[in-house]
Short mmCIF file of C-alpha atoms and ligand atoms in Angstrom, two decimals:
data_model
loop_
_atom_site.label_atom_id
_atom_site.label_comp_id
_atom_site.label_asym_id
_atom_site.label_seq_id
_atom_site.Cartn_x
_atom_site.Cartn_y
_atom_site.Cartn_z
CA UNK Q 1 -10.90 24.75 -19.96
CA UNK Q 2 -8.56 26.91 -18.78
CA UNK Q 3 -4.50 27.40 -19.85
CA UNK Q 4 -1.78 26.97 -17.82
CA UNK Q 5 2.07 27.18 -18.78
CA UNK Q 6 4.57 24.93 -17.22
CA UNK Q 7 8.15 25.59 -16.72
CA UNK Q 8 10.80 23.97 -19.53
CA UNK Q 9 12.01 21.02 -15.99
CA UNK Q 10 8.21 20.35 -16.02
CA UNK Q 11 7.74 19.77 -19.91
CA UNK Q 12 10.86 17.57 -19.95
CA UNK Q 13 9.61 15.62 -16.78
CA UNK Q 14 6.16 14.94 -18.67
CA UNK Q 15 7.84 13.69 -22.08
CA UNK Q 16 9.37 11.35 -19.81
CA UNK Q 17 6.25 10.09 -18.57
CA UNK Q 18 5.78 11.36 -15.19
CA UNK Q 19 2.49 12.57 -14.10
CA UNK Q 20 2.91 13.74 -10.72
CA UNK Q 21 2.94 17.30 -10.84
CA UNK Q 22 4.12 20.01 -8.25
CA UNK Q 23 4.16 23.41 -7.61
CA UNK Q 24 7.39 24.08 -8.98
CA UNK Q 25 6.19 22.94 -12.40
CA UNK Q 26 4.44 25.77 -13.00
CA UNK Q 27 4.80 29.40 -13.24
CA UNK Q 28 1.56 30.36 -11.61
CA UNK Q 29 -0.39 28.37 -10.19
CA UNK Q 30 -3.60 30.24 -8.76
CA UNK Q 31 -6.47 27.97 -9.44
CA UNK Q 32 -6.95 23.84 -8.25
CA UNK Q 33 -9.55 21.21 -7.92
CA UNK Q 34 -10.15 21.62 -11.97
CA UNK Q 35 -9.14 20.18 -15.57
CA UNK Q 36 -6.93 21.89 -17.42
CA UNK Q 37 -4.66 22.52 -20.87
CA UNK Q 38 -1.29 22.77 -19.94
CA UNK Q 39 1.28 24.53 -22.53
CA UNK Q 40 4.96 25.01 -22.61
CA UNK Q 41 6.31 28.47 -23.08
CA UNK Q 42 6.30 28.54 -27.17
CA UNK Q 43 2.39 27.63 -26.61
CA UNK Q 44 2.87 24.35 -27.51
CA UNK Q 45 0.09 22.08 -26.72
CA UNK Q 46 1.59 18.91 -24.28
CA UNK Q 47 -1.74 17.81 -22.85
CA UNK Q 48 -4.64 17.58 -20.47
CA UNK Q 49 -4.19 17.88 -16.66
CA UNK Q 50 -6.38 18.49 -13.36
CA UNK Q 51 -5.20 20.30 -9.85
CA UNK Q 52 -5.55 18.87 -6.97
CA UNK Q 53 -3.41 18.55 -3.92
CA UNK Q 54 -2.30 15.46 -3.09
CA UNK Q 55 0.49 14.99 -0.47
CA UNK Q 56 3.26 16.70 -1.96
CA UNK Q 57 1.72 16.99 -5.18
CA UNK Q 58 -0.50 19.74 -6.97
CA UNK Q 59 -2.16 18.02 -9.64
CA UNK Q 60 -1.87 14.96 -12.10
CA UNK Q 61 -0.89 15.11 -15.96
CA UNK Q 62 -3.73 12.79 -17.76
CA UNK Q 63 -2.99 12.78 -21.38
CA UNK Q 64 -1.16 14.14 -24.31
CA UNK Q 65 -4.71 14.44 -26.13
CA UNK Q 66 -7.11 17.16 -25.38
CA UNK Q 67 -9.78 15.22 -23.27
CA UNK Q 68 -12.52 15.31 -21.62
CA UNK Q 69 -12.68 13.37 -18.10
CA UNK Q 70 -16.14 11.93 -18.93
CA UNK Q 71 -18.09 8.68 -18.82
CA UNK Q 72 -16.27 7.29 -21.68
CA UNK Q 73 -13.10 8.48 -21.08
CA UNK Q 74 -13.12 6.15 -17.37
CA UNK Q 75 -14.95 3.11 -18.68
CA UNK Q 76 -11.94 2.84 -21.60
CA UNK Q 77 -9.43 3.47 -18.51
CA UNK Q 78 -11.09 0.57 -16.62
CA UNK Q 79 -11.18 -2.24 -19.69
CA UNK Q 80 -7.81 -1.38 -20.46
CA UNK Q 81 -6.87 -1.80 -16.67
CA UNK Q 82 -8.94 -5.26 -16.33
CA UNK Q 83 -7.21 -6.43 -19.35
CA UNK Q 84 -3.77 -6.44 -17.78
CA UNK Q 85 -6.08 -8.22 -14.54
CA UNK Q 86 -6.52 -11.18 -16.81
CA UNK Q 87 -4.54 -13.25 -14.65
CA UNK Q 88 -5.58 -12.62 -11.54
CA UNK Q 89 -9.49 -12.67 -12.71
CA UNK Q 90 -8.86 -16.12 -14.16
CA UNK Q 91 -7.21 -17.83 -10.70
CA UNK Q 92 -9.76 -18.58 -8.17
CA UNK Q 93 -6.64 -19.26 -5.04
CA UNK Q 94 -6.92 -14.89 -5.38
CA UNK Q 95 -9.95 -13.02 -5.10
CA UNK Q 96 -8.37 -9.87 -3.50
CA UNK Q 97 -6.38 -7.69 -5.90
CA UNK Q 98 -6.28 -4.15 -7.26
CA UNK Q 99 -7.71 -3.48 -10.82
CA UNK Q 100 -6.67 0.20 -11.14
CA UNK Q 101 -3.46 1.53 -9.47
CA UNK Q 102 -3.61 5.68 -10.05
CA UNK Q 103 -1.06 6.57 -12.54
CA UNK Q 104 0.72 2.48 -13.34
CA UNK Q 105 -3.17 3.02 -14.88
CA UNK Q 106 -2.58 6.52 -16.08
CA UNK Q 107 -5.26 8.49 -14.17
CA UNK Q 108 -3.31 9.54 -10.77
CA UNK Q 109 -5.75 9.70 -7.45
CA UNK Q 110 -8.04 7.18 -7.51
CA UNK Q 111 -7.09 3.42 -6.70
CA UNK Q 112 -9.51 0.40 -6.79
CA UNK Q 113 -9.70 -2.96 -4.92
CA UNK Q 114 -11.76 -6.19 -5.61
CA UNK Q 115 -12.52 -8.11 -2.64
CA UNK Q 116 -14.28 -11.15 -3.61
CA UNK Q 117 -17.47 -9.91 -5.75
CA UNK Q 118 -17.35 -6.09 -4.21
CA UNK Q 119 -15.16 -2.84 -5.20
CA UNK Q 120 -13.30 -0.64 -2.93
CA UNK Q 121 -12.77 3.24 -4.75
CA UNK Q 122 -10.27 5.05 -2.97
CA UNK Q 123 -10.33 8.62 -3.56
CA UNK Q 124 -7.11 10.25 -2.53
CA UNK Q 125 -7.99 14.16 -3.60
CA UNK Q 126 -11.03 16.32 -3.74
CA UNK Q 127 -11.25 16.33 -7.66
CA UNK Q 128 -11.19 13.31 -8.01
CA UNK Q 129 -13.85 13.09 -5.06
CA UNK Q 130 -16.07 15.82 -7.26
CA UNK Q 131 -15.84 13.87 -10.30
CA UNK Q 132 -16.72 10.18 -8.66
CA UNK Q 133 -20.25 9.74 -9.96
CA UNK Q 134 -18.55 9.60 -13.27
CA UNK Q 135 -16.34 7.39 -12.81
CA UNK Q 136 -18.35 4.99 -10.18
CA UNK Q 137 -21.07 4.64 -13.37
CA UNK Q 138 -18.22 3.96 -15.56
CA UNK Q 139 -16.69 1.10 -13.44
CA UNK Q 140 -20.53 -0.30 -12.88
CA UNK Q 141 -20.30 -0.54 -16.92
CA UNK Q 142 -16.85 -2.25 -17.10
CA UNK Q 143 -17.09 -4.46 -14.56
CA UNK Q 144 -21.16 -5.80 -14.26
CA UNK Q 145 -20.72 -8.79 -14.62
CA UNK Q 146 -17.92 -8.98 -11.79
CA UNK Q 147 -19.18 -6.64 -9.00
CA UNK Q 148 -21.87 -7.13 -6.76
CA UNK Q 149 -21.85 -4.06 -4.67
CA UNK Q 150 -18.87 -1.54 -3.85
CA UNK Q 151 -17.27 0.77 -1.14
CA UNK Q 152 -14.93 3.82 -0.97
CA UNK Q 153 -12.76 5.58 1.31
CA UNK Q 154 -11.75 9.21 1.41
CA UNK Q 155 -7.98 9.91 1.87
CA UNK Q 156 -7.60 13.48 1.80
CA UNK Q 157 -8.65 15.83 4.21
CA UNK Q 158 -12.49 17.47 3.27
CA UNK Q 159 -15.76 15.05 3.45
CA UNK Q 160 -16.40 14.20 7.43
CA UNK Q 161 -16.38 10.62 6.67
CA UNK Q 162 -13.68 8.24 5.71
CA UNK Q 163 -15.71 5.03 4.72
CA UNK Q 164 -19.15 4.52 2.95
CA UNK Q 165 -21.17 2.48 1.01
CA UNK Q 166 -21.77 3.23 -2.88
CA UNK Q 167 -23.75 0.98 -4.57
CA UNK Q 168 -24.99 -2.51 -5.24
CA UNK Q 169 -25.30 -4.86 -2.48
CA UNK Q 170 -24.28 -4.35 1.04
CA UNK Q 171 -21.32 -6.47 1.97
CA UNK Q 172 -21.72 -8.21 5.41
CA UNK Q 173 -19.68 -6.53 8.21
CA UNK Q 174 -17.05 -9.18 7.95
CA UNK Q 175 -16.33 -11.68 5.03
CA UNK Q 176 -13.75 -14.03 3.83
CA UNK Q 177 -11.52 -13.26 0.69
CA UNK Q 178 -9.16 -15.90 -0.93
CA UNK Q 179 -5.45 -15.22 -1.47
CA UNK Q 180 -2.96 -18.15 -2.70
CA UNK Q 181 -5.52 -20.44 -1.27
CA UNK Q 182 -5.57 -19.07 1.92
CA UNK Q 183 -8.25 -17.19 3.66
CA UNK Q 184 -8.28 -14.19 5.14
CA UNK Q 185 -11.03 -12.13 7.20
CA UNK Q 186 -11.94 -8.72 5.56
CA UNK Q 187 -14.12 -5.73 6.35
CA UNK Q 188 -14.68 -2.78 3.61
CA UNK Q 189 -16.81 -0.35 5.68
CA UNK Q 190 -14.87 0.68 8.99
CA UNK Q 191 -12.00 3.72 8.92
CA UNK Q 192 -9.53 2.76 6.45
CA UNK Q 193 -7.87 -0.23 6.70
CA UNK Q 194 -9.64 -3.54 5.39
CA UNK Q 195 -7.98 -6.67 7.44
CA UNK Q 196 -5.56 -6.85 4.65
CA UNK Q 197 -2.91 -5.17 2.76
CA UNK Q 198 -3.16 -6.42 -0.63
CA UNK Q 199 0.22 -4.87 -1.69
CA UNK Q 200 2.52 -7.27 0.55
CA UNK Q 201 1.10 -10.58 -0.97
CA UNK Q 202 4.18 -11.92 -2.17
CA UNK Q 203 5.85 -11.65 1.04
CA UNK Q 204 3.21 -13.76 2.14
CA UNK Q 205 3.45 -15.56 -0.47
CA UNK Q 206 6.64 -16.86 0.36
CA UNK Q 207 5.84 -17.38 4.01
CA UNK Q 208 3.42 -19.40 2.96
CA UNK Q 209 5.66 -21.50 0.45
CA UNK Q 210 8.78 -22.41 2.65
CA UNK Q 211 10.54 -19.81 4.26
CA UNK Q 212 9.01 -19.95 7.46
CA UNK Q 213 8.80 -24.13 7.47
CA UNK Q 214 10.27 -24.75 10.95
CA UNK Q 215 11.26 -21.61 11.97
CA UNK Q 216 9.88 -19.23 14.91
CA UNK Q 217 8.80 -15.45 13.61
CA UNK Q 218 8.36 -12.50 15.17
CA UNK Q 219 5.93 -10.42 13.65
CA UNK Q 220 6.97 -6.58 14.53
CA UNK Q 221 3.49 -4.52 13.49
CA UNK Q 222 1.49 -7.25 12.75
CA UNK Q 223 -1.79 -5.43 12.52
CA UNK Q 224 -3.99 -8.65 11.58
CA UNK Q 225 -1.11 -10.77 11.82
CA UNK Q 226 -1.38 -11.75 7.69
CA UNK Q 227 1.61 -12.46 7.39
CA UNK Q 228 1.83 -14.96 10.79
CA UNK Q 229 -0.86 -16.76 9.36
CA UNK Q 230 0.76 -17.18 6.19
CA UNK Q 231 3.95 -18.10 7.94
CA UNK Q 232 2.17 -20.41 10.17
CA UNK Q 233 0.23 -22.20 6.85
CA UNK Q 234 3.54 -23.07 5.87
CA UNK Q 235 4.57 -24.82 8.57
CA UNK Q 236 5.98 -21.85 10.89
CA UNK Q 237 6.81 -23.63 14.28
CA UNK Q 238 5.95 -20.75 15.86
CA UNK Q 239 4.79 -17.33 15.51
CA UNK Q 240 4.83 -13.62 18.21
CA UNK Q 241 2.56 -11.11 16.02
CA UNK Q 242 3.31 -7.58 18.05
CA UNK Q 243 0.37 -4.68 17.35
CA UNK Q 244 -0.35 -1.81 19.76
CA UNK Q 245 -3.76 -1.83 18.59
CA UNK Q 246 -6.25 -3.36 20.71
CA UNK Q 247 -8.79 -4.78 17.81
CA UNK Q 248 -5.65 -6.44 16.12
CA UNK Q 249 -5.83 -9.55 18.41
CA UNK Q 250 -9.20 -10.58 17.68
CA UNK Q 251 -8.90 -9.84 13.51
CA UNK Q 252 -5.57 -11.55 13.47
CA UNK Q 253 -7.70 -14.67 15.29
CA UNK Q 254 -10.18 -14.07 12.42
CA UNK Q 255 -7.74 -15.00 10.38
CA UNK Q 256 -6.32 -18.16 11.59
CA UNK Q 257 -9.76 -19.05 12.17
CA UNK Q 258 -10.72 -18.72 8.36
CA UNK Q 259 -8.57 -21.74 7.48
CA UNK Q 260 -8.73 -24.06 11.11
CA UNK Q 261 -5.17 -23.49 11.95
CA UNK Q 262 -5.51 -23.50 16.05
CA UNK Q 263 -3.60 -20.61 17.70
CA UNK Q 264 -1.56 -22.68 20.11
CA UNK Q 265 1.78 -21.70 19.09
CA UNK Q 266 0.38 -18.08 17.80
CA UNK Q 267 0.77 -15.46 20.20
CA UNK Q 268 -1.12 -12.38 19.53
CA UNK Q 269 0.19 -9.14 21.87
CA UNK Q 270 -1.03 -6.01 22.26
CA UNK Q 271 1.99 -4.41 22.84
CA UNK Q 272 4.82 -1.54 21.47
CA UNK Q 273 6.81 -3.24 19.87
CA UNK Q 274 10.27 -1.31 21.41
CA UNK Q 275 8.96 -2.68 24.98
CA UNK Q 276 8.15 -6.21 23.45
CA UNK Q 277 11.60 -6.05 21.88
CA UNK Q 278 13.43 -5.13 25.38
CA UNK Q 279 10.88 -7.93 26.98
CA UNK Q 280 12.43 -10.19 25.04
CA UNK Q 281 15.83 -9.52 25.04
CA UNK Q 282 15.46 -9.75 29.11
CA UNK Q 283 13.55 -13.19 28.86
CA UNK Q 284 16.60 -14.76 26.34
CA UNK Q 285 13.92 -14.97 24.00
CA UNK Q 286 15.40 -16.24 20.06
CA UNK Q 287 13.73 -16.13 16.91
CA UNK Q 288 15.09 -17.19 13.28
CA UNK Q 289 12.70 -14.89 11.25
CA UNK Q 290 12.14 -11.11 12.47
CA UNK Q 291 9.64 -9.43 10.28
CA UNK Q 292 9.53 -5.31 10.48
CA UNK Q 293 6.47 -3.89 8.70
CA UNK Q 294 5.90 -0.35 10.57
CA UNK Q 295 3.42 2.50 9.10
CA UNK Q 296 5.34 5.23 7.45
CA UNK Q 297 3.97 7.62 10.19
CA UNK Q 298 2.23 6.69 13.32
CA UNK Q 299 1.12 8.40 16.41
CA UNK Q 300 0.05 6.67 20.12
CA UNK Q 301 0.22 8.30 23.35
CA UNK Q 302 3.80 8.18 23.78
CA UNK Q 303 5.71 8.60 20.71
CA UNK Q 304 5.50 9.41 17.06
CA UNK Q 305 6.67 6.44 14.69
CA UNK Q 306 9.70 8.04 11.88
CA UNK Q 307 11.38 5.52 9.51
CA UNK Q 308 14.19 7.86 9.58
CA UNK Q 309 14.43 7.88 13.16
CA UNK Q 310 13.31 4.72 14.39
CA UNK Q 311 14.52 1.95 11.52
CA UNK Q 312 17.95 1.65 12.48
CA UNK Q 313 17.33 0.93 15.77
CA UNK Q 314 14.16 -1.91 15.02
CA UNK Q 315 16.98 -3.61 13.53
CA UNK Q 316 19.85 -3.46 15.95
CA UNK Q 317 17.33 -4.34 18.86
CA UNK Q 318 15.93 -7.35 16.99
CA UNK Q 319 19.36 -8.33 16.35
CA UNK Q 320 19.84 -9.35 20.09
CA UNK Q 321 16.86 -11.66 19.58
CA UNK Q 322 17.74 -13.06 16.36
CA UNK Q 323 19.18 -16.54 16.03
CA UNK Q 324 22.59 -17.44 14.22
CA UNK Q 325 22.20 -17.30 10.67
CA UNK Q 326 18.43 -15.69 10.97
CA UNK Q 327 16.49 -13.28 8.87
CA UNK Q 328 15.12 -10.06 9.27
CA UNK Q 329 12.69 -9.03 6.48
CA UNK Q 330 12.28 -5.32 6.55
CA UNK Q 331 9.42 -3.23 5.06
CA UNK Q 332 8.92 0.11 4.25
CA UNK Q 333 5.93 1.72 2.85
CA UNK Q 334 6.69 5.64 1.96
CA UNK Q 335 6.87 7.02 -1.65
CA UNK Q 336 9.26 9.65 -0.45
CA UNK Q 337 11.90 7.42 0.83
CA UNK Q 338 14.27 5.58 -2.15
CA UNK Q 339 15.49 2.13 -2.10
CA UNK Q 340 19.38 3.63 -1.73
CA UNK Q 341 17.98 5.90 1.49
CA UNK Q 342 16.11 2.86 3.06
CA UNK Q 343 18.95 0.87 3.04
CA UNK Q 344 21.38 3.51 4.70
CA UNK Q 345 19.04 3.59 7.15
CA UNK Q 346 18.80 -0.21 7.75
CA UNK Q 347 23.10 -0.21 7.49
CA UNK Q 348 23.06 2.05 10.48
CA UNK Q 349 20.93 -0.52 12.71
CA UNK Q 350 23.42 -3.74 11.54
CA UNK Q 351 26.48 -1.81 11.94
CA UNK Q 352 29.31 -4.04 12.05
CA UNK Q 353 27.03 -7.09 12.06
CA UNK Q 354 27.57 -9.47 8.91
CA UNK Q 355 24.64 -9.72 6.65
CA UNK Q 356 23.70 -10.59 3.24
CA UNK Q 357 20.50 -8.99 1.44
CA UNK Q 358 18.91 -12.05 -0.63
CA UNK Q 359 15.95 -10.35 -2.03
CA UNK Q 360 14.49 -6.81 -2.72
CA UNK Q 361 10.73 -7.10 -3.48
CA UNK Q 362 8.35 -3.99 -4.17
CA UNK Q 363 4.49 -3.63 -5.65
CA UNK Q 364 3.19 -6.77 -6.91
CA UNK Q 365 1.63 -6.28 -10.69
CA UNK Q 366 -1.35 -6.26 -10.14
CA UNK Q 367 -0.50 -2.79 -8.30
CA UNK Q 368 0.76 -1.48 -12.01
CA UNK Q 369 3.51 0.85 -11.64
CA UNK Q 370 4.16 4.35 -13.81
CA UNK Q 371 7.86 2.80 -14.73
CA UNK Q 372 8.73 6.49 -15.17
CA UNK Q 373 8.25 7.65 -12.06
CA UNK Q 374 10.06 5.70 -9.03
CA UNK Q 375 7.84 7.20 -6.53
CA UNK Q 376 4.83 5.18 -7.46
CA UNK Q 377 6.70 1.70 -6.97
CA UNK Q 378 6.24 3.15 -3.21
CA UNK Q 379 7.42 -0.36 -1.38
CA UNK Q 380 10.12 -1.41 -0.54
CA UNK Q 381 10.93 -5.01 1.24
CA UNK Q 382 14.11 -6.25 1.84
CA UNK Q 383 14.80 -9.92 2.81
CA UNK Q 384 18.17 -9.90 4.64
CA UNK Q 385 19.97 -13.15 6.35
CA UNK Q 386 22.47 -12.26 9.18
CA UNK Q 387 25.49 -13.98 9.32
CA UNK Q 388 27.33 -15.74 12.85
N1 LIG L 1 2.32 -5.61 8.88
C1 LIG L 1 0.90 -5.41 8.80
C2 LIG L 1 0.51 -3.98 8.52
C3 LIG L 1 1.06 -2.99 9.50
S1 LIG L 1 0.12 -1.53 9.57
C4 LIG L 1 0.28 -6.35 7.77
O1 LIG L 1 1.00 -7.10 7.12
O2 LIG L 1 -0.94 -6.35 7.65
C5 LIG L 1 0.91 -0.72 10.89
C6 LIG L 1 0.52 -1.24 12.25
O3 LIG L 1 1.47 -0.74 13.17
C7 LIG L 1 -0.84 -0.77 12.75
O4 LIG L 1 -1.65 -1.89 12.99
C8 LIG L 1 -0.52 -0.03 14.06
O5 LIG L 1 -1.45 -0.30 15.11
C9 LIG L 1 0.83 -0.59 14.42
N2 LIG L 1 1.71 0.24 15.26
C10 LIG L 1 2.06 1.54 15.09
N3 LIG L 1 2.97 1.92 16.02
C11 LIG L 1 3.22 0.82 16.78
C12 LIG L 1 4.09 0.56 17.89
N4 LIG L 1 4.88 1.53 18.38
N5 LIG L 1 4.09 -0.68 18.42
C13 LIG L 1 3.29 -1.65 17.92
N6 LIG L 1 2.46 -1.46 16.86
C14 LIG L 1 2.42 -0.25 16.30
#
């Protein structure tokens, strides 16, 4: 295995735990896509790493120990990471949850999903993509007796595909997954979203449990409209999910159709959501929960999607349709953007309007976190009630 030296910033950085490492950690960096023995400038020994890029990131420290990234090494990885599942493998109201979370499970680059009795391997750079025969027959060993069959995606650019099957037995196109009791629709083998974002489940969570009871919600990006049926399981009066994706109306009616709750008072639009927002505001239309849940970065015909640029005014335009006293939950999903920025940005759109924040949530634990590194805990969701 080959040597590499890393800057004195870059030792300290690893002694505090962070894996994620970047170009400026090292003093050369020639080589990627391969293990190696990284050494500070005394030739001191501080551990086993691989190259790969990965958004902004080169490469991923592994372990203080000089390792090998074999069979063995993944299948203790993967008992040590369904141990701290324990909880979730024991409740049957979830059967949708991840069971290893790239560095929270100290091997940065590879995720994985249950869905009911099949896996979902995400692969987010090409070494880790080399090495996945490994660590697909190590996961078949951990988790046997679990697993039926199992999926992956691709999310880096190489391979021409983004989706595929991997082994075991075929899932059917479409099946149903449990998640605090309720249902939801899921698919593990088309581009690379599944029906469901496993990371926001307490915010559904909480729909679900009372904070919608009564109230009318506005669903801004509502994709499969999760969290309307959520809201609408726990007694939402009435719910507006807004996607500009034409599939999304007919998977978010999956959805409510998984647990008999009629759509009567559950719009579905295929819409952008700046000209439903205007719409509204025209038609006097009020709602007393506005949920915000954009992508980090989207493109359609007419405009490109920025947190930065576009946050502060998602809030100050659903402020003219928000009732006195409402709530505006506000998501964002971007590693690069801190808690202290995100809310700057969100102070811009309320301006001089009074408002109280009530909650902050982020990953829920079954999405382990690398405490060390802030970055990983990449979302952010902010519950906020606007005062008269
Ligand atoms: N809130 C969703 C996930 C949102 S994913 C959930 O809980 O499951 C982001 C969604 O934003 C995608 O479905 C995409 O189609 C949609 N989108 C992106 N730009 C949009 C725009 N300008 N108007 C409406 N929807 C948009």
């Amino acid at each position: 295995m080959s040597k590499l030296y890393v800057t004195s910033a870059a030792e300290r950085k690893i002694s505090r735990g962070i894996q994620c490492l970047e170009a400026k950690d090292f003093q050369e960096l020639k080589q990627t896509d391969k293990e190696v023995l990284l050494y500070n400038k005394a030739q001191q020994f501080l551990g086993t790493a691989y190259l790969s890029k990965q958004n902004k990131g080169v490469g991923w420290f592994v372990s203080k120990e000089k390792i090998t990234l074999n069979k063995a090494y993944f299948v203790a990885l993967f008992r040590a990471a369904r141990k701290r599942r324990s909880f979730y493998e024991r409740s049957d109201g979830t059967t949708a949850y991840r069971v290893f979370n790239q560095d929270g499970d100290f091997f940065g680059g590879l995720t994985v999903d249950l869905y009911g009795d099949y896996a979902l391997f995400s692969w987010y750079n090409a070494f880790v993509y080399t090495i996945r025969q490994t660590i697909v027959a190590a996961f078949k060993e951990v988790f046997a007796d679990k697993v039926k069959g199992a999926y992956e995606k691709v999310r880096f650019d190489g391979p021409a595909y983004d989706s595929s099957f991997v082994y075991g037995e075929r899932a059917a196109e479409k099946f149903l997954i449990a998640e605090n009791g309720l249902k939801y629709s899921v698919f593990l083998n088309q581009g690379l979203m599944t029906g469901l974002f496993l990371d926001q489940r307490e915010i559904r969570k909480d729909l679900a449990n009372g904070l919608a009871a009564g109230k009318r919600l506005l669903n801004l990006f509502s994709y499969t409209a999760a969290f309307s049926l959520a809201a609408a399981s726990g007694g939402a009066k009435e719910t507006v999910s807004v996607d500009l994706a034409k599939r999304s109306k007919e998977l978010s009616q999956a959805h409510f159709a998984a647990n008999a709750i009629a759509d009567d008072s559950h719009q579905f639009l295929i819409m952008d959501v700046f000209d439903y927002l205007k719409y509204a505001k025209r038609k006097g239309l009020l709602f007393d929960i506005i949920l915000i849940d954009p992508p980090s970065f989207a493109r359609n015909k007419k405009q490109t999607f920025s947190v930065h640029k576009d946050y502060p005014r998602l809030i100050s335009q659903s402020l003219d349709i928000l009732t006195e006293g409402g709530m505006i939950i506000a998501a964002v999903n971007a590693a690069n953007m801190s808690i202290s920025r995100f809310q700057k940005e969100l102070e811009k759109g309320f301006s001089t309007r009074r408002h109280t924040y009530l909650s902050l949530k982020q990953l829920p634990d079954d999405f382990a976190v690398n405490q060390a590194d802030e970055k990983s805990n990449y979302l952010k969701v902010f519950t906020i009630k606007v005062e008269k």
